[in-house]
mmCIF file of C-alpha atoms in Angstrom:
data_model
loop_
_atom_site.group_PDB
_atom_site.id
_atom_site.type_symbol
_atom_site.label_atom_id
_atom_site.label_comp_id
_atom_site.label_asym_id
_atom_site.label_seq_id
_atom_site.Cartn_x
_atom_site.Cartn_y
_atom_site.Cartn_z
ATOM 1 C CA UNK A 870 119.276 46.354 43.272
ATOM 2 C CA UNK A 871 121.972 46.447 40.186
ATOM 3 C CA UNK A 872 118.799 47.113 38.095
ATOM 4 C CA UNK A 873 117.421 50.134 39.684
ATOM 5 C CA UNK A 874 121.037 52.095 39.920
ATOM 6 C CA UNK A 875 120.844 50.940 36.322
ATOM 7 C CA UNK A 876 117.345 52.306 35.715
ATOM 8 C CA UNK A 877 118.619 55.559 37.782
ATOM 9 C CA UNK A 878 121.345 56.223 35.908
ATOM 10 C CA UNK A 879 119.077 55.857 32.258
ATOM 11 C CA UNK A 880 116.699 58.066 33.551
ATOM 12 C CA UNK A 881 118.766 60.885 34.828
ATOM 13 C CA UNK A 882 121.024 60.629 31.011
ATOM 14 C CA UNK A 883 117.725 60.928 29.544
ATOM 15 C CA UNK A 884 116.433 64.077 31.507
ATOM 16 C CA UNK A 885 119.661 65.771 30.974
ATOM 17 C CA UNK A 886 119.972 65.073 26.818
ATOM 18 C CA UNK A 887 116.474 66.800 26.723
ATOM 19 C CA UNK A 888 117.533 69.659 29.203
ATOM 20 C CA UNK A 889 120.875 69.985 27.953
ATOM 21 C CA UNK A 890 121.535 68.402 24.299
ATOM 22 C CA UNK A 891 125.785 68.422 24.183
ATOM 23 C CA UNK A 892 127.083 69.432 21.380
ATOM 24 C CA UNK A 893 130.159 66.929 20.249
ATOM 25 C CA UNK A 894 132.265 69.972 19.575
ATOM 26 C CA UNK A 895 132.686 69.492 15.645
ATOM 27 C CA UNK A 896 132.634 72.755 13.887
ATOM 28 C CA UNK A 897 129.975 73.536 11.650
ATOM 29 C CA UNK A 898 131.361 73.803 7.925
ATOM 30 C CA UNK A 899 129.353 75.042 4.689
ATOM 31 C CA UNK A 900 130.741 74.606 1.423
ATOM 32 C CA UNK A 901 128.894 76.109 -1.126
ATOM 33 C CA UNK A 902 129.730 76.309 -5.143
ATOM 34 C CA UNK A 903 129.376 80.106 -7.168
ATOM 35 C CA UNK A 904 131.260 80.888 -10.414
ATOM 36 C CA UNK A 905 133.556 83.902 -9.395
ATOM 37 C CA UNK A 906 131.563 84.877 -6.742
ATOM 38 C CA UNK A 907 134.616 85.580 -4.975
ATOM 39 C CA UNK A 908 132.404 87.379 -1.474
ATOM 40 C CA UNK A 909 134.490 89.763 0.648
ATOM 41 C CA UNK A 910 131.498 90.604 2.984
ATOM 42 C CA UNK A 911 129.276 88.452 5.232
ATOM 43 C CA UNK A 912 126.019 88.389 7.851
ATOM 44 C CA UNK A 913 123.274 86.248 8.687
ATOM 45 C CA UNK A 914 119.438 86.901 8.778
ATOM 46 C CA UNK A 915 118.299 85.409 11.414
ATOM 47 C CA UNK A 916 114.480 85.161 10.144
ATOM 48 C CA UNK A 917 115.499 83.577 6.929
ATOM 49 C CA UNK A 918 118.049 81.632 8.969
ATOM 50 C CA UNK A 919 120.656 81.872 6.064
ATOM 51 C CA UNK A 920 123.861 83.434 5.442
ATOM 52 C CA UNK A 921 123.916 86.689 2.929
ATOM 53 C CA UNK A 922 127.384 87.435 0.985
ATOM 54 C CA UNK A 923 128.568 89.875 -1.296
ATOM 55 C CA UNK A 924 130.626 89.624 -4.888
ATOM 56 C CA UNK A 925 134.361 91.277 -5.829
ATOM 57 C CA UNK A 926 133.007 90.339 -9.552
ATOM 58 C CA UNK A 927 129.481 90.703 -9.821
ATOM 59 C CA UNK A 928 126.311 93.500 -8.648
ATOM 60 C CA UNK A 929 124.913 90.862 -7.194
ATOM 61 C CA UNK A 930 124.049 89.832 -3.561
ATOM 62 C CA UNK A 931 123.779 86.005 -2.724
ATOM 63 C CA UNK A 932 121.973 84.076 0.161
ATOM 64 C CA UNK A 933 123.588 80.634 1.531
ATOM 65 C CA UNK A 934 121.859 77.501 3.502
ATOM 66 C CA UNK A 935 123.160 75.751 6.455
ATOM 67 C CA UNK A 936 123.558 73.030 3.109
ATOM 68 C CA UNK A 937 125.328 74.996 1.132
ATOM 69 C CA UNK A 938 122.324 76.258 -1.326
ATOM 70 C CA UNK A 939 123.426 79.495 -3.230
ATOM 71 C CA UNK A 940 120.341 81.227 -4.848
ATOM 72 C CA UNK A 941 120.672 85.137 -5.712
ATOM 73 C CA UNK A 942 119.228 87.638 -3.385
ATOM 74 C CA UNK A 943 119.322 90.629 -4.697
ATOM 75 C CA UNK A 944 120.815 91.602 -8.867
ATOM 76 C CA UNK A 945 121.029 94.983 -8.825
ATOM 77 C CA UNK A 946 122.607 95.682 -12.763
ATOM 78 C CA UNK A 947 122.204 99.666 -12.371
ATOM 79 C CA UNK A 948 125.079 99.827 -9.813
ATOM 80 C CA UNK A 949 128.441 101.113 -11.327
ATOM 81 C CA UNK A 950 130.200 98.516 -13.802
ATOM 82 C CA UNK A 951 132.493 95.712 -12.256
ATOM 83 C CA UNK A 952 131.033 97.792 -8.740
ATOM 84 C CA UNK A 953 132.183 95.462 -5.755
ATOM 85 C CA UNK A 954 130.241 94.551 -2.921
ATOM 86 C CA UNK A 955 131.595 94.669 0.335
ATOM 87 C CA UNK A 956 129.920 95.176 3.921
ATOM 88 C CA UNK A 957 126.732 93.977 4.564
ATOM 89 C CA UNK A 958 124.435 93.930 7.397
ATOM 90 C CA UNK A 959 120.790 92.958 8.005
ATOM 91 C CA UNK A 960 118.132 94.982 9.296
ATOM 92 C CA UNK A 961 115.870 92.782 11.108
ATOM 93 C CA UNK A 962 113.344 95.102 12.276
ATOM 94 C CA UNK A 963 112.906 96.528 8.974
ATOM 95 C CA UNK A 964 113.470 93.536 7.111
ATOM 96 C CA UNK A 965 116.454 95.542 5.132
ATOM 97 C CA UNK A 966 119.876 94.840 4.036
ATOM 98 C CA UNK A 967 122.462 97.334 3.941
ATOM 99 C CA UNK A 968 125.310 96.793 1.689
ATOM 100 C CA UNK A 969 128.774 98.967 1.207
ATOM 101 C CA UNK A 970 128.901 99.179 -2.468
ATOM 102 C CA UNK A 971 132.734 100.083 -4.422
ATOM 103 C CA UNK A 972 134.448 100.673 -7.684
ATOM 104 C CA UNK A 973 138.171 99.636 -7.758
ATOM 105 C CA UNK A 974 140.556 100.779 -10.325
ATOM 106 C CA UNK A 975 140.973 101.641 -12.766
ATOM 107 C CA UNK A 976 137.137 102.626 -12.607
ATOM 108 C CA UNK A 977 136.054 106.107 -11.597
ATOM 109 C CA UNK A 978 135.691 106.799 -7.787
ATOM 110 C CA UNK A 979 132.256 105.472 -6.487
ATOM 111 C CA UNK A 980 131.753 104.610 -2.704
ATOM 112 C CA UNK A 981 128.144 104.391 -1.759
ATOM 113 C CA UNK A 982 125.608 102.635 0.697
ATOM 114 C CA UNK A 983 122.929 100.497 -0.673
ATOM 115 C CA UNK A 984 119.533 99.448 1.500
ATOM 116 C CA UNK A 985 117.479 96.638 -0.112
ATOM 117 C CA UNK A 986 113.728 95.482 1.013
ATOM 118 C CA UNK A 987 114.169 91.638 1.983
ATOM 119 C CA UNK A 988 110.668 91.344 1.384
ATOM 120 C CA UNK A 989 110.003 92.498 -1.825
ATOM 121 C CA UNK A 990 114.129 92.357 -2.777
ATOM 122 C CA UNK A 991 114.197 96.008 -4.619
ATOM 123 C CA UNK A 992 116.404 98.818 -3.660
ATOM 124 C CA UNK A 993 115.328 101.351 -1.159
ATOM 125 C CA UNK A 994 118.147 103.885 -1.812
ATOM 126 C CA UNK A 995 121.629 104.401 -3.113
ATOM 127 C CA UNK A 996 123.554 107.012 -1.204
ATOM 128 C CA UNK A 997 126.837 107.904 -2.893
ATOM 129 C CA UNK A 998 129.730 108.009 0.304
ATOM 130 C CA UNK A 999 131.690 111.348 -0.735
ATOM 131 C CA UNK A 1000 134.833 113.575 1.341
ATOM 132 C CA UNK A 1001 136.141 116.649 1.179
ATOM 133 C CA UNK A 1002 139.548 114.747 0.345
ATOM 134 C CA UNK A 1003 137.272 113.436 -3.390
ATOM 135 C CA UNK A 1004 138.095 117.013 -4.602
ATOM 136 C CA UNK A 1005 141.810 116.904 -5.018
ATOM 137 C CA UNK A 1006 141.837 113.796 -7.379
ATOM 138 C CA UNK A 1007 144.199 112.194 -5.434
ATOM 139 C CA UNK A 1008 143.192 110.219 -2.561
ATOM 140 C CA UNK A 1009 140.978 107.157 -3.033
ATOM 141 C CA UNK A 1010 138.305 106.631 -0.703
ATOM 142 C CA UNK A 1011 137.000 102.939 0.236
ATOM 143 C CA UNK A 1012 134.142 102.398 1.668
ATOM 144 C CA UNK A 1013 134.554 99.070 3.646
ATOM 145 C CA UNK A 1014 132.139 97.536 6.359
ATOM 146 C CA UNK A 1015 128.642 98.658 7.859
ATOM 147 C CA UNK A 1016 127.100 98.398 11.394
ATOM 148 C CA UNK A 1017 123.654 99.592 12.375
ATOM 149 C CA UNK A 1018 122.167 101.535 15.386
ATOM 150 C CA UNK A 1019 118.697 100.507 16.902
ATOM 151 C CA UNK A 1020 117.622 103.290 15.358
ATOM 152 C CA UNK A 1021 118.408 102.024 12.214
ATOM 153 C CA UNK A 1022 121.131 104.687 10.994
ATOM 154 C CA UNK A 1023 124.296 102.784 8.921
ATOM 155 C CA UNK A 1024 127.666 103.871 9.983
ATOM 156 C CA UNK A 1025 130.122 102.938 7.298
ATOM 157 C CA UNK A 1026 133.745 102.772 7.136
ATOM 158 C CA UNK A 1027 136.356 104.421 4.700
ATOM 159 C CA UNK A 1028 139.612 102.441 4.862
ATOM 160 C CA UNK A 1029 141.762 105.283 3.288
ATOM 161 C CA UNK A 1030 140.592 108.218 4.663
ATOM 162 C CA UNK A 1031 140.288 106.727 8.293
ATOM 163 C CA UNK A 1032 137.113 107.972 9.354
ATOM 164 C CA UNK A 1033 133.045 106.641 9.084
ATOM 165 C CA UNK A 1034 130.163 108.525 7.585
ATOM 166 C CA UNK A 1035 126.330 108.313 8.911
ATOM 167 C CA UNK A 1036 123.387 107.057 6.848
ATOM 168 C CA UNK A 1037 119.744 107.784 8.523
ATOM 169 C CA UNK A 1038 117.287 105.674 7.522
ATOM 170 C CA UNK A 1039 115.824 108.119 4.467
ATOM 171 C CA UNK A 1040 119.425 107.356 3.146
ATOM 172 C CA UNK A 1041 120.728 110.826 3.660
ATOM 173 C CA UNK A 1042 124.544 110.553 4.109
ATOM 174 C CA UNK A 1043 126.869 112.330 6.535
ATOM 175 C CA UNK A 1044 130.732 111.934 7.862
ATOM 176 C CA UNK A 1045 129.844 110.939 11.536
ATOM 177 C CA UNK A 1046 133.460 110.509 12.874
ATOM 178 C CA UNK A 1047 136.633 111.952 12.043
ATOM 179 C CA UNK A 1048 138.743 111.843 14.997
ATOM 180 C CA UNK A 1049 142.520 112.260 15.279
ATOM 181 C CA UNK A 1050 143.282 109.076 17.504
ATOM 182 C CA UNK A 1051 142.077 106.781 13.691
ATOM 183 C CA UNK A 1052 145.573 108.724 12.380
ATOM 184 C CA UNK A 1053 147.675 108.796 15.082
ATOM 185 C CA UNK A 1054 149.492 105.455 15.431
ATOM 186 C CA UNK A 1055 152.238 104.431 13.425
ATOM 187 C CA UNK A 1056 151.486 102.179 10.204
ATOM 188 C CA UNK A 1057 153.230 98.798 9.931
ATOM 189 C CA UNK A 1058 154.618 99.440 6.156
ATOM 190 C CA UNK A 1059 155.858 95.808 6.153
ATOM 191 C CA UNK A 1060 152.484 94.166 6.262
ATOM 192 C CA UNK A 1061 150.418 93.687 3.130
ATOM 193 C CA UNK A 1062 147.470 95.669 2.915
ATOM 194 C CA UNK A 1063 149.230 98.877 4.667
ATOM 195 C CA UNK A 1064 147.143 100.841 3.041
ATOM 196 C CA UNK A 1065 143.854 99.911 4.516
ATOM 197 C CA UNK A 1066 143.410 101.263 8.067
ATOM 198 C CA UNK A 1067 139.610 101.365 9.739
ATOM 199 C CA UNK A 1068 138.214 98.171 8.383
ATOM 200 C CA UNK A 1069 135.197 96.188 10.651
ATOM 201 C CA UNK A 1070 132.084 97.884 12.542
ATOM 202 C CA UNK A 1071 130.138 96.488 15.109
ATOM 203 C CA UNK A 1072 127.291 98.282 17.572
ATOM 204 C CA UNK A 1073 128.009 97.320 21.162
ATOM 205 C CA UNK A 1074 124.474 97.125 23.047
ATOM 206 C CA UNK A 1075 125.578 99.814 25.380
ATOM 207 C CA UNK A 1076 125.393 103.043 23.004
ATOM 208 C CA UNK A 1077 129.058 102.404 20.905
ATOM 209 C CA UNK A 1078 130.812 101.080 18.147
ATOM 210 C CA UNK A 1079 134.007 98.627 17.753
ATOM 211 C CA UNK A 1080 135.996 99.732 15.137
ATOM 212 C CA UNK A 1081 139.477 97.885 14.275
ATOM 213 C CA UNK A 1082 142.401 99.162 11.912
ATOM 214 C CA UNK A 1083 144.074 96.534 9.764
ATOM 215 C CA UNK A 1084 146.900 98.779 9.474
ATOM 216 C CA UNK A 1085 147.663 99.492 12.860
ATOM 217 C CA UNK A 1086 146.265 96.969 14.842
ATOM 218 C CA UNK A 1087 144.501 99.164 17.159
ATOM 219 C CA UNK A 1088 140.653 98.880 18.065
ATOM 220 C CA UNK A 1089 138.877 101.937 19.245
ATOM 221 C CA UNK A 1090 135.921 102.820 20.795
ATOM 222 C CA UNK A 1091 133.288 105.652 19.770
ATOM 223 C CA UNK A 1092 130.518 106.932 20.984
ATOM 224 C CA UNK A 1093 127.208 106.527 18.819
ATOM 225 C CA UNK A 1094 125.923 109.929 20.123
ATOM 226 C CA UNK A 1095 128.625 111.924 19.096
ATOM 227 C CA UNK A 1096 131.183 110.167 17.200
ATOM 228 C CA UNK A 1097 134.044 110.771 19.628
ATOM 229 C CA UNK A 1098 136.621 107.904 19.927
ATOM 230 C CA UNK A 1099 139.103 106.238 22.067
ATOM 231 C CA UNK A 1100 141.718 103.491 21.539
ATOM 232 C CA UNK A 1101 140.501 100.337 23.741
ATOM 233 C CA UNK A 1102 143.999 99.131 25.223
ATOM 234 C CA UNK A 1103 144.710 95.436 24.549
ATOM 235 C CA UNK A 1104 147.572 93.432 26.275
ATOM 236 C CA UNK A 1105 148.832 93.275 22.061
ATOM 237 C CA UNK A 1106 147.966 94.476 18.369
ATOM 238 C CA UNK A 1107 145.338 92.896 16.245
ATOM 239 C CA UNK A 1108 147.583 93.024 13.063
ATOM 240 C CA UNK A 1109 145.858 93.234 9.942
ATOM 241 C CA UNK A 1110 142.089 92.999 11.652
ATOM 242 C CA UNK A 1111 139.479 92.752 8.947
ATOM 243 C CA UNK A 1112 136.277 91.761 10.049
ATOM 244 C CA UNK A 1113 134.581 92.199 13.918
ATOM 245 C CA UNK A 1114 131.535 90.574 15.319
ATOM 246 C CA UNK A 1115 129.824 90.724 19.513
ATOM 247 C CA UNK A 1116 128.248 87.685 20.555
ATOM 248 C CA UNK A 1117 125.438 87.768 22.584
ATOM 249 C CA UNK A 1118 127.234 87.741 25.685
ATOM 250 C CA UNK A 1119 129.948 90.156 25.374
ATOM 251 C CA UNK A 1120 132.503 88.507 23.533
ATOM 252 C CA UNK A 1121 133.799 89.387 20.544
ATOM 253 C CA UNK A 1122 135.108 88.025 17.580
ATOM 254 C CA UNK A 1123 138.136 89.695 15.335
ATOM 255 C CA UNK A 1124 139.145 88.194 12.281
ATOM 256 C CA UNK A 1125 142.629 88.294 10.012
ATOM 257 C CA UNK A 1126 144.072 86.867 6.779
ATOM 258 C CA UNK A 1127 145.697 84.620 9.530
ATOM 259 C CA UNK A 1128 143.751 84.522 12.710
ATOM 260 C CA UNK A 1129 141.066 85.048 14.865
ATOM 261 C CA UNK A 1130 141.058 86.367 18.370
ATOM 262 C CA UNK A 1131 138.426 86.411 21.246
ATOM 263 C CA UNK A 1132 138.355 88.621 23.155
ATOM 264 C CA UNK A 1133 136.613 90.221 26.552
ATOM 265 C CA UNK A 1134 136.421 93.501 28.734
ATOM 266 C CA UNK A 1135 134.921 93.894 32.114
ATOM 267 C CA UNK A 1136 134.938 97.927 32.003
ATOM 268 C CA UNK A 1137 132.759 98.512 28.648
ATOM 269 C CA UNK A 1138 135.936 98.061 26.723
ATOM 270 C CA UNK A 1139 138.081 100.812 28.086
ATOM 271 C CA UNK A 1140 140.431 97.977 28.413
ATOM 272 C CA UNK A 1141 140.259 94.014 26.910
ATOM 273 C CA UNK A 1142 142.315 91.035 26.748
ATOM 274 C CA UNK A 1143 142.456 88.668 24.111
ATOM 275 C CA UNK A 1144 141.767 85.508 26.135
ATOM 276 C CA UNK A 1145 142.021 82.375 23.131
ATOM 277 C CA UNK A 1146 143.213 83.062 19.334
ATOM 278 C CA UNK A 1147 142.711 80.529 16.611
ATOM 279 C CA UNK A 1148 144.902 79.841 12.997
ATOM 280 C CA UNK A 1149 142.971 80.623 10.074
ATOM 281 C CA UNK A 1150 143.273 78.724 6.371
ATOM 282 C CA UNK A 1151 145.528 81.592 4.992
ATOM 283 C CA UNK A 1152 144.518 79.831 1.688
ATOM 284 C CA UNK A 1153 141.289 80.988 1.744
ATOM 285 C CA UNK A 1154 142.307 84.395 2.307
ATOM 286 C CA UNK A 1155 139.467 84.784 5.536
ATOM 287 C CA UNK A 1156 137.625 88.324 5.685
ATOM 288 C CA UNK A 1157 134.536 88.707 7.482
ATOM 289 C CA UNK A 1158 132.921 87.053 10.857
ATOM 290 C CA UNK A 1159 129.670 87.158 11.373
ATOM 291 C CA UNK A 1160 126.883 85.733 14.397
ATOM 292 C CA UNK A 1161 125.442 82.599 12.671
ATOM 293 C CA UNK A 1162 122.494 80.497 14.429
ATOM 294 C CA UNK A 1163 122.526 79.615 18.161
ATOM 295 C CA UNK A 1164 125.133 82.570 18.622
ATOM 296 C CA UNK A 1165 127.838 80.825 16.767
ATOM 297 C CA UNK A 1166 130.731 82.441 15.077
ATOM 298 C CA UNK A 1167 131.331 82.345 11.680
ATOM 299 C CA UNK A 1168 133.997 83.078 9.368
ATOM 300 C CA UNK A 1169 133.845 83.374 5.366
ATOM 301 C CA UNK A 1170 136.488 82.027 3.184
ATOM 302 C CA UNK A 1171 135.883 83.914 -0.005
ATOM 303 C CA UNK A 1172 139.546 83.603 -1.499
ATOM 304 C CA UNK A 1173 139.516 87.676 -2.237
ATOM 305 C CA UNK A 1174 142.990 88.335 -2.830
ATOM 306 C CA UNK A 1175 142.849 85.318 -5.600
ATOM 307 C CA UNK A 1176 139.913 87.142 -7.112
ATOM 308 C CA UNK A 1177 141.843 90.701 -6.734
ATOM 309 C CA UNK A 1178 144.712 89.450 -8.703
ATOM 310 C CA UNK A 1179 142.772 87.966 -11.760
ATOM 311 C CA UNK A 1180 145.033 84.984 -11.580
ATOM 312 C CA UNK A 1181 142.101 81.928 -11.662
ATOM 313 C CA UNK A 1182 138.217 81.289 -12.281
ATOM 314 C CA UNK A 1183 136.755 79.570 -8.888
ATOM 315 C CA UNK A 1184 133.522 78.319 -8.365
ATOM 316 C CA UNK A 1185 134.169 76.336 -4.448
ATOM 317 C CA UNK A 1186 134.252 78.553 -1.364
ATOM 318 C CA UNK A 1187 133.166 78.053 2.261
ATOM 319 C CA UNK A 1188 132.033 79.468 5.594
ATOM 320 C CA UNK A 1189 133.096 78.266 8.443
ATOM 321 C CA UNK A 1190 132.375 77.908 12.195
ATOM 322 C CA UNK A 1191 134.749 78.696 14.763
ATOM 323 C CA UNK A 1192 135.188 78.147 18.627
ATOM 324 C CA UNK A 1193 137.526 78.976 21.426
ATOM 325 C CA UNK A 1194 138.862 76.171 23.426
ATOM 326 C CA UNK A 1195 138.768 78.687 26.349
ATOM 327 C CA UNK A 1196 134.829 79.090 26.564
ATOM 328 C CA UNK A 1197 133.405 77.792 29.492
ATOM 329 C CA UNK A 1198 131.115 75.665 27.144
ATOM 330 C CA UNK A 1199 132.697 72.069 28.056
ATOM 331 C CA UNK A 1200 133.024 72.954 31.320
ATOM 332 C CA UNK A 1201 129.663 73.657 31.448
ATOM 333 C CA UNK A 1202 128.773 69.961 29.948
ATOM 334 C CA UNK A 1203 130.709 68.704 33.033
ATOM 335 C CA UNK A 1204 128.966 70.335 35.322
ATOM 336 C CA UNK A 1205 125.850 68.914 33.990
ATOM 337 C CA UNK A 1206 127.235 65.260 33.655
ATOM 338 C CA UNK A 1207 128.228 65.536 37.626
ATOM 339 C CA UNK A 1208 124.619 66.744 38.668
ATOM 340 C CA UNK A 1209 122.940 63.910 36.841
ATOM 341 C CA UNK A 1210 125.503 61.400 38.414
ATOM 342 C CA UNK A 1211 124.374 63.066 41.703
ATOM 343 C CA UNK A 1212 120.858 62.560 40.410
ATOM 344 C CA UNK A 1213 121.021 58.899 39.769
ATOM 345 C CA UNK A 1214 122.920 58.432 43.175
ATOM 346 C CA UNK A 1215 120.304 60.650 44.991
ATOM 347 C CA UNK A 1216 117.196 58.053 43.250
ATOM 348 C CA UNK A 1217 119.536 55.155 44.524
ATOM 349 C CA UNK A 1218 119.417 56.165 48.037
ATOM 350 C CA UNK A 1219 115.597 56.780 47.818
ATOM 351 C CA UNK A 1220 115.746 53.141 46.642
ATOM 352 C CA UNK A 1221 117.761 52.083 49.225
ATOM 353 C CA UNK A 1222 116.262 53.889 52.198
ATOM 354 C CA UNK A 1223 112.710 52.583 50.748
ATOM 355 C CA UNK A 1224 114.020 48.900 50.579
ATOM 356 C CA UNK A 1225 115.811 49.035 54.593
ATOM 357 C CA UNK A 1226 112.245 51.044 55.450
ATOM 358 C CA UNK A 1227 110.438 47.688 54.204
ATOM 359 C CA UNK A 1228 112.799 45.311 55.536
ATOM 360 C CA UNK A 1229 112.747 47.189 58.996
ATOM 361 C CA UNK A 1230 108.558 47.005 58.510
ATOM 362 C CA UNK A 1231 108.786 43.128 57.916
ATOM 363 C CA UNK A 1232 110.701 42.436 60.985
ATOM 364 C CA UNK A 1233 108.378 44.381 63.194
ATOM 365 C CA UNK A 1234 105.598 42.206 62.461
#
């Protein structure tokens, strides 16, 4: 009788590793080796099944395997001198890769949006990112981060002048939104990097964009339609929020030179809450998040302000997975631990109930 609870109990583990493999909970980590590379920007391409990163230091465009293999995607030598590459995003329909391309000083002013064929790796277009603010000589524009529409349009966004332009798909450029609410919150002049204000883009399946301000701490909504905006209220500020990514179901996934927060809405994000917040490696100076493989979040650790300041050569940098504690994920595990213990008790009756059934037949004889 001991052996067929035994037997039960094997069984029902079994079924349930196949129907639900558990994931022990360690975090995914990929260290991976480039002289200077020094990426600000990250995404995944989910038919390669690698991650794609940019270069502070070089026109170049790398991709990155689960092991940590670095081989160059694109080399693109006819962008600007000592250009940097920022923002990137894959088309997968398309099979493109968008990239926010920019010259920092003391180089002349150059913002512009670069598409690449993944197939065949050569550029599709170059569209230079210009403002009616370029013609006083004054005010210098940064082109940051790129999201996409299912349509395929880029929408990219300029850090100093606070608002996004439009790409179509020809490459034919446009300023898409401008509204007042990206200017109309006070600027925390204490924190480093005041100067940058709308930083991370992401499309929100339901016709919008999440846009966050590192200067502010403020995210906003806007219509993909028409451009208009609206500040999402949050029960606190996002300060210095750099890079922005949805996961498949809802959540998403804000990333600082400190932290990362998770957050949810239940009204189309009128309103969130930031439900879990992690501690980032401030060493590694974290920028971008991006949607790896089996809708995991990623962050990169591309030591940018190091780069920025000239002050070492480095060759080691990594990406990084990271969780919330407050998912429902282990619960979930639980759950499916207690139904196979109800499965392996359910078999043991049966076993029971067959052996009294047999007994009961015996005596009747």
């Amino acid at each position: 009788m001991m052996f067929s609870l035994k037997f039960c109990l094997l069984i029902s583990i079994l079924i349930l590793s196949l129907v639900f493999p558990v994931n022990a909970g360690k975090r995914h980590a990929i260290n991976f080796r480039s002289p200077n590379l020094y990426p600000e920007g990250l995404t995944y391409d989910p038919k390669a099944q690698h991650f794609v990163a940019g270069s502070i230091h070089h026109r170049t465009i790398v991709s990155i395997s689960d092991a940590g293999v670095v081989e160059t995607l694109i080399s693109d030598p006819s962008l600007p001198e000592n250009a940097t590459v920022l923002g990137l995003t894959v088309d997968p329909v398309s099979r493109r890769l968008l990239a926010v391309i920019h010259s920092a000083d003391p180089l002349p002013h150059f913002n512009a949006l670069a598409a690449y064929d993944l197939r065949t790796r050569r550029r599709i277009f170059l569209s230079p990112l210009t403002s009616p603010d370029d013609d006083d000589g004054v005010t210098r524009q940064t082109a940051n981060d790129v999201a996409l529409d299912p349509k395929g349009n880029a929408y990219v966004t300029n850090s100093i002048g606070n608002f996004i332009w439009k790409v179509n798909v020809e490459g034919e450029p446009s300023i898409f939104s401008r509204s007042k609410l990206f200017t109309n919150y006070p600027v925390n002049g204490s924190l480093p990097w005041n100067h940058c204000g709308l930083n991370g883009i992401a499309y929100v399946n339901k016709g919008y964009f999440l846009v966050v301000q590192s200067n502010t701490g403020k995210m906003f909504k806007v219509d993909a339609d028409d451009g208009t905006a609206r500040l999402v209220l949050i029960n606190r500020d996002l300060p210095l929020a750099d890079g922005i990514a949805v996961r498949s179901d809802g959540v998403v996934v804000i990333v600082s030179m400190n932290r990362a927060w998770f957050l949810k809405s239940s009204d189309g994000w009128g309103e969130a809450v930031i439900y879990d917040e992690i501690t980032l490696d401030r060493g590694g100076f974290p920028t971008s998040v991006t949607m790896g493989g089996g809708d995991r979040a990623y962050v990169l650790y591309g030591h940018v302000e190091e780069g920025i300041l000239g002050k070492s050569q480095r060759e080691e940098f990594r990406i990084e997975e990271i969780k919330s504690g407050n998912d429902n994920g282990e619960e979930n595990i639980w759950v499916f631990v207690l139904v196979g213990l109800a499965f392996a008790y359910l078999m043991y009756w049966r076993f029971q109930m067959g052996q009294l059934i047999k007994n009961m037949d015996k005596k009747t004889q």
